[in-house]
mmCIF file of C-alpha atoms and ligand atoms in Angstrom:
data_model
loop_
_atom_site.group_PDB
_atom_site.id
_atom_site.type_symbol
_atom_site.label_atom_id
_atom_site.label_comp_id
_atom_site.label_asym_id
_atom_site.label_seq_id
_atom_site.Cartn_x
_atom_site.Cartn_y
_atom_site.Cartn_z
ATOM 1 C CA MET A 1 16.856 13.520 6.164
ATOM 2 C CA THR A 2 14.817 16.604 5.189
ATOM 3 C CA ALA A 3 11.356 17.295 6.584
ATOM 4 C CA ASP A 4 8.499 15.539 4.791
ATOM 5 C CA LEU A 5 6.371 17.710 2.503
ATOM 6 C CA PHE A 6 3.277 15.633 3.349
ATOM 7 C CA ASP A 7 2.229 12.816 5.656
ATOM 8 C CA ALA A 8 2.701 9.681 3.509
ATOM 9 C CA ALA A 9 1.316 7.444 6.259
ATOM 10 C CA ALA A 10 -1.970 9.362 6.179
ATOM 11 C CA MET A 11 -2.168 9.010 2.404
ATOM 12 C CA TYR A 12 -1.071 5.381 1.895
ATOM 13 C CA ASP A 13 -3.303 3.710 4.451
ATOM 14 C CA ASP A 14 -6.323 1.454 4.723
ATOM 15 C CA ASP A 15 -8.603 4.054 3.102
ATOM 16 C CA TYR A 16 -6.391 4.024 -0.001
ATOM 17 C CA LEU A 17 -6.629 0.247 -0.209
ATOM 18 C CA HIS A 18 -10.402 0.543 0.307
ATOM 19 C CA PHE A 19 -10.725 2.653 -2.843
ATOM 20 C CA PHE A 20 -7.948 1.308 -5.049
ATOM 21 C CA ALA A 21 -7.315 -2.291 -4.008
ATOM 22 C CA SER A 22 -10.684 -3.740 -3.157
ATOM 23 C CA SER A 23 -11.131 -7.503 -2.837
ATOM 24 C CA GLU A 24 -12.800 -7.395 -6.272
ATOM 25 C CA GLY A 25 -9.461 -6.307 -7.692
ATOM 26 C CA ASP A 26 -7.614 -3.050 -8.161
ATOM 27 C CA SER A 27 -9.246 -0.248 -10.042
ATOM 28 C CA ALA A 28 -7.893 2.850 -11.674
ATOM 29 C CA PRO A 29 -9.772 6.133 -11.175
ATOM 30 C CA THR A 30 -12.015 6.783 -14.110
ATOM 31 C CA HIS A 31 -11.890 10.580 -14.336
ATOM 32 C CA GLY A 32 -8.813 12.322 -15.673
ATOM 33 C CA PRO A 33 -5.189 11.434 -15.115
ATOM 34 C CA VAL A 34 -4.003 8.995 -12.462
ATOM 35 C CA VAL A 35 -3.175 11.098 -9.399
ATOM 36 C CA GLY A 36 -1.031 9.283 -6.870
ATOM 37 C CA THR A 37 -3.044 6.134 -7.224
ATOM 38 C CA ALA A 38 -1.984 2.609 -7.879
ATOM 39 C CA TYR A 39 -3.444 0.776 -10.797
ATOM 40 C CA ALA A 40 -3.434 -2.967 -10.975
ATOM 41 C CA ALA A 41 -0.413 -4.948 -12.063
ATOM 42 C CA THR A 42 -2.443 -6.460 -14.837
ATOM 43 C CA SER A 43 -0.734 -9.056 -16.934
ATOM 44 C CA ALA A 44 -0.330 -6.354 -19.608
ATOM 45 C CA ILE A 45 1.638 -4.149 -17.203
ATOM 46 C CA THR A 46 3.688 -7.113 -16.020
ATOM 47 C CA ASP A 47 4.389 -8.019 -19.665
ATOM 48 C CA LEU A 48 5.493 -4.446 -20.369
ATOM 49 C CA VAL A 49 7.798 -4.293 -17.338
ATOM 50 C CA TRP A 50 9.192 -7.707 -18.218
ATOM 51 C CA ARG A 51 9.984 -6.575 -21.741
ATOM 52 C CA LEU A 52 11.329 -3.104 -20.924
ATOM 53 C CA LEU A 53 13.543 -4.404 -18.114
ATOM 54 C CA ASP A 54 14.628 -7.354 -20.257
ATOM 55 C CA LEU A 55 13.862 -9.626 -17.306
ATOM 56 C CA GLN A 56 14.799 -13.294 -17.021
ATOM 57 C CA PRO A 57 13.730 -15.778 -14.352
ATOM 58 C CA GLY A 58 16.250 -15.710 -11.503
ATOM 59 C CA MET A 59 17.114 -12.001 -11.860
ATOM 60 C CA SER A 60 17.105 -9.964 -8.664
ATOM 61 C CA VAL A 61 14.592 -7.123 -8.829
ATOM 62 C CA LEU A 62 13.906 -4.322 -6.363
ATOM 63 C CA ASP A 63 10.379 -2.926 -6.527
ATOM 64 C CA LEU A 64 10.998 0.430 -4.860
ATOM 65 C CA ALA A 65 7.883 1.886 -3.229
ATOM 66 C CA CYS A 66 6.163 -1.380 -4.044
ATOM 67 C CA GLY A 67 2.825 -0.424 -2.491
ATOM 68 C CA HIS A 68 0.599 -3.404 -1.799
ATOM 69 C CA GLY A 69 2.773 -5.647 -3.928
ATOM 70 C CA THR A 70 0.738 -6.256 -7.075
ATOM 71 C CA LEU A 71 3.704 -5.891 -9.417
ATOM 72 C CA ALA A 72 6.248 -7.436 -7.023
ATOM 73 C CA ASN A 73 4.081 -10.519 -6.575
ATOM 74 C CA ALA A 74 3.435 -10.791 -10.316
ATOM 75 C CA LEU A 75 7.163 -10.611 -11.130
ATOM 76 C CA ALA A 76 7.933 -13.220 -8.453
ATOM 77 C CA ALA A 77 5.280 -15.477 -9.979
ATOM 78 C CA ARG A 78 7.290 -15.305 -13.225
ATOM 79 C CA GLY A 79 10.453 -16.451 -11.486
ATOM 80 C CA CYS A 80 12.298 -13.279 -10.435
ATOM 81 C CA GLU A 81 13.937 -12.919 -7.017
ATOM 82 C CA VAL A 82 11.930 -9.925 -5.851
ATOM 83 C CA THR A 83 12.451 -7.527 -2.962
ATOM 84 C CA GLY A 84 9.736 -4.943 -2.324
ATOM 85 C CA LEU A 85 10.420 -1.880 -0.181
ATOM 86 C CA ASP A 86 7.759 0.533 0.994
ATOM 87 C CA SER A 87 7.172 2.905 3.912
ATOM 88 C CA SER A 88 3.573 1.769 4.476
ATOM 89 C CA ALA A 89 3.226 -1.131 6.920
ATOM 90 C CA VAL A 90 -0.461 -1.429 5.968
ATOM 91 C CA PHE A 91 0.443 -1.908 2.300
ATOM 92 C CA LEU A 92 3.185 -4.414 3.109
ATOM 93 C CA ASP A 93 0.753 -6.479 5.215
ATOM 94 C CA ARG A 94 -1.554 -6.677 2.228
ATOM 95 C CA ALA A 95 1.376 -7.512 -0.084
ATOM 96 C CA ARG A 96 2.491 -10.384 2.158
ATOM 97 C CA THR A 97 -1.054 -11.751 2.421
ATOM 98 C CA ASP A 98 -1.440 -11.697 -1.358
ATOM 99 C CA ALA A 99 2.010 -13.293 -1.831
ATOM 100 C CA THR A 100 0.993 -16.153 0.444
ATOM 101 C CA ALA A 101 -2.279 -16.585 -1.439
ATOM 102 C CA MET A 102 -0.342 -16.692 -4.728
ATOM 103 C CA SER A 103 2.316 -19.052 -3.273
ATOM 104 C CA VAL A 104 5.103 -16.672 -4.240
ATOM 105 C CA ASP A 105 8.111 -15.676 -2.212
ATOM 106 C CA VAL A 106 8.907 -11.950 -2.020
ATOM 107 C CA GLU A 107 11.167 -10.236 0.491
ATOM 108 C CA TYR A 108 9.084 -7.309 1.776
ATOM 109 C CA VAL A 109 10.989 -4.609 3.628
ATOM 110 C CA LEU A 110 9.618 -1.634 5.548
ATOM 111 C CA GLY A 111 11.889 1.248 4.653
ATOM 112 C CA ASP A 112 12.407 4.711 3.233
ATOM 113 C CA MET A 113 13.472 5.289 -0.364
ATOM 114 C CA ARG A 114 15.589 8.251 0.741
ATOM 115 C CA GLN A 115 17.970 5.957 2.602
ATOM 116 C CA LEU A 116 18.023 2.387 1.342
ATOM 117 C CA PRO A 117 19.639 -0.463 3.276
ATOM 118 C CA ALA A 118 23.234 -1.612 2.673
ATOM 119 C CA TRP A 119 22.283 -3.092 -0.694
ATOM 120 C CA THR A 120 25.071 -1.564 -2.805
ATOM 121 C CA GLY A 121 25.261 -3.302 -6.188
ATOM 122 C CA ARG A 122 22.761 -5.980 -5.169
ATOM 123 C CA PHE A 123 20.015 -5.787 -7.818
ATOM 124 C CA ASP A 124 19.968 -6.576 -11.541
ATOM 125 C CA ARG A 125 16.888 -4.452 -12.055
ATOM 126 C CA LEU A 126 14.884 -1.787 -10.216
ATOM 127 C CA VAL A 127 11.262 -0.910 -10.871
ATOM 128 C CA ASN A 128 9.543 2.192 -9.493
ATOM 129 C CA TRP A 129 5.966 2.173 -10.701
ATOM 130 C CA THR A 130 2.814 4.336 -10.717
ATOM 131 C CA THR A 131 4.226 7.750 -9.821
ATOM 132 C CA ALA A 132 6.234 6.537 -6.856
ATOM 133 C CA PHE A 133 8.949 9.189 -7.286
ATOM 134 C CA GLY A 134 8.937 12.927 -6.617
ATOM 135 C CA TYR A 135 7.492 13.257 -3.124
ATOM 136 C CA PHE A 136 10.274 15.396 -1.650
ATOM 137 C CA ASP A 137 12.164 18.609 -2.283
ATOM 138 C CA ASP A 138 14.376 18.459 -5.357
ATOM 139 C CA PRO A 139 17.712 17.763 -3.637
ATOM 140 C CA THR A 140 16.043 14.852 -1.826
ATOM 141 C CA ASN A 141 14.360 13.574 -4.991
ATOM 142 C CA ARG A 142 17.821 13.515 -6.551
ATOM 143 C CA THR A 143 19.147 11.623 -3.528
ATOM 144 C CA VAL A 144 16.485 8.966 -4.185
ATOM 145 C CA LEU A 145 17.750 8.606 -7.766
ATOM 146 C CA ALA A 146 21.306 8.268 -6.450
ATOM 147 C CA GLU A 147 20.101 5.577 -4.046
ATOM 148 C CA MET A 148 18.521 3.714 -6.974
ATOM 149 C CA ALA A 149 21.839 3.834 -8.833
ATOM 150 C CA ARG A 150 23.722 2.677 -5.725
ATOM 151 C CA VAL A 151 21.692 -0.491 -5.178
ATOM 152 C CA LEU A 152 21.838 -1.547 -8.847
ATOM 153 C CA ARG A 153 24.799 -3.598 -10.069
ATOM 154 C CA PRO A 154 26.998 -2.220 -12.870
ATOM 155 C CA GLY A 155 25.019 -2.658 -16.087
ATOM 156 C CA GLY A 156 21.766 -2.692 -14.101
ATOM 157 C CA ARG A 157 18.562 -1.134 -15.386
ATOM 158 C CA LEU A 158 15.895 1.115 -13.876
ATOM 159 C CA ALA A 159 12.271 1.499 -15.058
ATOM 160 C CA MET A 160 10.092 4.309 -13.689
ATOM 161 C CA ASP A 161 6.439 4.969 -14.498
ATOM 162 C CA LEU A 162 5.331 8.589 -14.057
ATOM 163 C CA ASP A 163 2.725 11.016 -15.321
ATOM 164 C CA ASN A 164 3.321 12.377 -18.811
ATOM 165 C CA LEU A 165 3.505 16.104 -18.075
ATOM 166 C CA PRO A 166 2.000 17.567 -21.282
ATOM 167 C CA ARG A 167 -0.928 15.157 -21.190
ATOM 168 C CA PHE A 168 -1.386 15.617 -17.458
ATOM 169 C CA LEU A 169 -1.585 19.399 -17.781
ATOM 170 C CA ALA A 170 -3.890 19.203 -20.810
ATOM 171 C CA SER A 171 -6.425 17.341 -18.657
ATOM 172 C CA TYR A 172 -5.839 19.484 -15.559
ATOM 173 C CA THR A 173 -8.973 20.372 -13.604
ATOM 174 C CA PRO A 174 -9.140 22.423 -10.377
ATOM 175 C CA SER A 175 -11.040 19.583 -8.696
ATOM 176 C CA ARG A 176 -12.538 16.193 -9.429
ATOM 177 C CA ILE A 177 -14.236 13.165 -7.923
ATOM 178 C CA THR A 178 -11.344 10.703 -8.080
ATOM 179 C CA ALA A 179 -13.188 7.575 -6.971
ATOM 180 C CA THR A 180 -16.703 6.532 -6.035
ATOM 181 C CA LEU A 181 -17.892 3.223 -4.702
ATOM 182 C CA ASP A 182 -21.391 1.761 -4.930
ATOM 183 C CA ASN A 183 -22.031 2.389 -1.213
ATOM 184 C CA GLY A 184 -21.499 6.159 -1.641
ATOM 185 C CA ASP A 185 -17.927 6.297 -0.363
ATOM 186 C CA MET A 186 -15.856 8.716 -2.413
ATOM 187 C CA LEU A 187 -12.618 10.608 -2.816
ATOM 188 C CA VAL A 188 -12.889 14.271 -3.778
ATOM 189 C CA ASP A 189 -9.716 16.131 -4.745
ATOM 190 C CA ARG A 190 -8.826 19.815 -5.118
ATOM 191 C CA HIS A 191 -5.728 20.431 -7.201
ATOM 192 C CA HIS A 192 -3.025 23.048 -7.323
ATOM 193 C CA PHE A 193 -0.086 23.027 -9.712
ATOM 194 C CA ASP A 194 2.810 25.370 -8.987
ATOM 195 C CA PRO A 195 4.847 25.956 -12.157
ATOM 196 C CA LEU A 196 7.681 27.491 -10.126
ATOM 197 C CA THR A 197 8.352 24.239 -8.253
ATOM 198 C CA GLY A 198 6.819 21.725 -10.671
ATOM 199 C CA ARG A 199 4.793 20.393 -7.746
ATOM 200 C CA PHE A 200 1.228 19.190 -8.066
ATOM 201 C CA GLU A 201 -0.536 19.451 -4.721
ATOM 202 C CA VAL A 202 -3.775 17.712 -3.831
ATOM 203 C CA GLU A 203 -6.154 18.418 -0.964
ATOM 204 C CA ARG A 204 -8.164 15.214 -0.660
ATOM 205 C CA THR A 205 -11.445 14.649 1.180
ATOM 206 C CA VAL A 206 -12.013 10.981 1.975
ATOM 207 C CA VAL A 207 -15.676 10.135 2.548
ATOM 208 C CA ARG A 208 -16.086 6.666 4.026
ATOM 209 C CA ASP A 209 -19.016 5.245 6.009
ATOM 210 C CA GLY A 210 -20.561 8.718 6.281
ATOM 211 C CA ARG A 211 -17.455 10.298 7.817
ATOM 212 C CA ALA A 212 -15.093 12.708 6.091
ATOM 213 C CA ARG A 213 -11.432 13.386 6.666
ATOM 214 C CA ARG A 214 -8.923 15.619 4.905
ATOM 215 C CA LEU A 215 -5.380 14.957 3.854
ATOM 216 C CA THR A 216 -2.902 16.523 1.488
ATOM 217 C CA PHE A 217 -0.232 15.052 -0.714
ATOM 218 C CA LEU A 218 1.971 16.197 -3.534
ATOM 219 C CA LYS A 219 4.168 14.986 -6.279
ATOM 220 C CA ARG A 220 6.748 16.568 -8.536
ATOM 221 C CA LEU A 221 5.941 16.498 -12.240
ATOM 222 C CA PHE A 222 8.754 16.132 -14.757
ATOM 223 C CA GLY A 223 9.242 16.801 -18.409
ATOM 224 C CA PHE A 224 11.396 14.047 -19.905
ATOM 225 C CA PRO A 225 14.526 16.156 -20.592
ATOM 226 C CA GLU A 226 14.720 17.293 -16.961
ATOM 227 C CA LEU A 227 14.423 13.791 -15.553
ATOM 228 C CA ARG A 228 16.855 12.457 -18.154
ATOM 229 C CA ASP A 229 19.404 15.009 -16.932
ATOM 230 C CA TRP A 230 18.765 14.047 -13.299
ATOM 231 C CA CYS A 231 19.272 10.365 -14.182
ATOM 232 C CA THR A 232 22.500 11.185 -15.994
ATOM 233 C CA ALA A 233 23.731 13.167 -12.983
ATOM 234 C CA ALA A 234 22.936 10.135 -10.784
ATOM 235 C CA GLY A 235 25.218 7.948 -12.914
ATOM 236 C CA PHE A 236 22.868 6.433 -15.492
ATOM 237 C CA THR A 237 24.014 6.575 -19.096
ATOM 238 C CA THR A 238 21.398 5.581 -21.663
ATOM 239 C CA VAL A 239 18.057 7.154 -20.669
ATOM 240 C CA THR A 240 14.973 6.533 -22.811
ATOM 241 C CA GLY A 241 11.443 7.987 -22.616
ATOM 242 C CA LEU A 242 8.498 5.774 -23.582
ATOM 243 C CA GLY A 243 4.727 5.795 -23.243
ATOM 244 C CA GLU A 244 2.500 3.168 -21.636
ATOM 245 C CA ASP A 245 2.525 1.174 -24.885
ATOM 246 C CA GLY A 246 6.325 0.988 -24.840
ATOM 247 C CA GLU A 247 6.599 3.285 -27.878
ATOM 248 C CA PRO A 248 8.654 6.518 -27.893
ATOM 249 C CA LEU A 249 6.973 9.105 -25.676
ATOM 250 C CA ASN A 250 4.550 11.530 -27.325
ATOM 251 C CA ILE A 251 1.977 14.029 -26.039
ATOM 252 C CA ARG A 252 -0.918 11.554 -26.338
ATOM 253 C CA HIS A 253 0.558 9.105 -23.847
ATOM 254 C CA ASN A 254 -0.939 9.179 -20.354
ATOM 255 C CA ARG A 255 2.198 7.786 -18.770
ATOM 256 C CA MET A 256 5.906 8.511 -19.119
ATOM 257 C CA ILE A 257 8.117 5.467 -18.659
ATOM 258 C CA VAL A 258 11.793 6.206 -18.130
ATOM 259 C CA ILE A 259 14.312 3.436 -18.774
ATOM 260 C CA ALA A 260 17.814 4.160 -17.516
ATOM 261 C CA ASP A 261 20.916 1.953 -17.702
ATOM 262 C CA LEU A 262 24.037 2.007 -15.590
ATOM 263 C CA PRO A 263 27.361 1.632 -17.393
HETATM 264 C C1 SAM B 301 1.376 5.757 -5.813
HETATM 265 S S1 SAM B 301 1.892 4.474 -4.744
HETATM 266 C C2 SAM B 301 2.600 3.315 -5.881
HETATM 267 C C3 SAM B 301 2.699 1.939 -5.309
HETATM 268 C C4 SAM B 301 3.173 0.837 -6.255
HETATM 269 N N1 SAM B 301 4.455 1.143 -6.851
HETATM 270 C C5 SAM B 301 2.139 0.533 -7.308
HETATM 271 O O1 SAM B 301 2.439 0.607 -8.511
HETATM 272 O O2 SAM B 301 1.016 0.184 -6.963
HETATM 273 C C6 SAM B 301 3.307 5.217 -3.965
HETATM 274 C C7 SAM B 301 3.971 4.365 -2.908
HETATM 275 O O3 SAM B 301 5.095 5.060 -2.373
HETATM 276 C C8 SAM B 301 5.210 4.704 -1.009
HETATM 277 N N2 SAM B 301 6.058 5.700 -0.331
HETATM 278 C C9 SAM B 301 5.768 6.986 -0.051
HETATM 279 N N3 SAM B 301 6.811 7.575 0.556
HETATM 280 C C10 SAM B 301 7.771 6.617 0.668
HETATM 281 C C11 SAM B 301 9.096 6.608 1.189
HETATM 282 N N4 SAM B 301 9.645 7.708 1.745
HETATM 283 N N5 SAM B 301 9.812 5.469 1.115
HETATM 284 C C12 SAM B 301 9.278 4.347 0.577
HETATM 285 N N6 SAM B 301 8.028 4.294 0.059
HETATM 286 C C13 SAM B 301 7.292 5.417 0.105
HETATM 287 C C14 SAM B 301 3.772 4.684 -0.522
HETATM 288 O O4 SAM B 301 3.615 4.008 0.693
HETATM 289 C C15 SAM B 301 3.081 4.025 -1.714
HETATM 290 O O5 SAM B 301 3.034 2.635 -1.555
#
């Protein structure tokens, strides 16, 4: 496995849940594009995933990089057999607690998307939501796509939700306040986009209870044709680009949803 480009455990921790998954419910950042943040699996998002993945009760679904389980739990509540894999033990604890509260059964697995368990051909569907792809160097990002194809059954379908590159760059700012809470806690981000690598790097200052700490994270941004070609190279055949409303992708969409089918 190649060296990590950032410390995911430092990024996806209790502070992240504090800002984006409060007990009052998840919240999306209000300024600019979503940057490595989870937004709630509202019923509208669950409806969209259900429709785009052509889900039926009883289907086996892998939520890859499932975070704190909002979407996994919502899909299980609608009758799917859901497995959620994530590298953050803190997030999985929260996901399990919420699953119990919702009386749903989800198999939560601590793992690494670069090397999935011996699940070859196991899943009918795979969902990878809220910019949960593109954290590594390009050969490794492509390995993740190959792992997705491996764990899907023949005829299986993948749905990924990512930033829509043209829209993202149109609203690019060198820095922003990404989240503020009523008690004064806040996240302040400085941004750097490298067009040579396609990587968007963020230096984040987390201010919580009067203390500040710094972390960095990054993600790869994709134009649709590039990711379509990567999906094709990983074994997917039909690859479609949509926006957050499920309509064909255009430059006004905030999100790029990629639907890819295995033969
Ligand atoms: C932006 S969050 C999205 C979470 C979730 N899909 C959602 O929609 O709320 C990205 C997730 O990727 C997970 N992650 C980061 N690196 C990972 C890895 N190598 N393997 C598995 N999960 C990873 C993080 O822990 C985090 O939960």
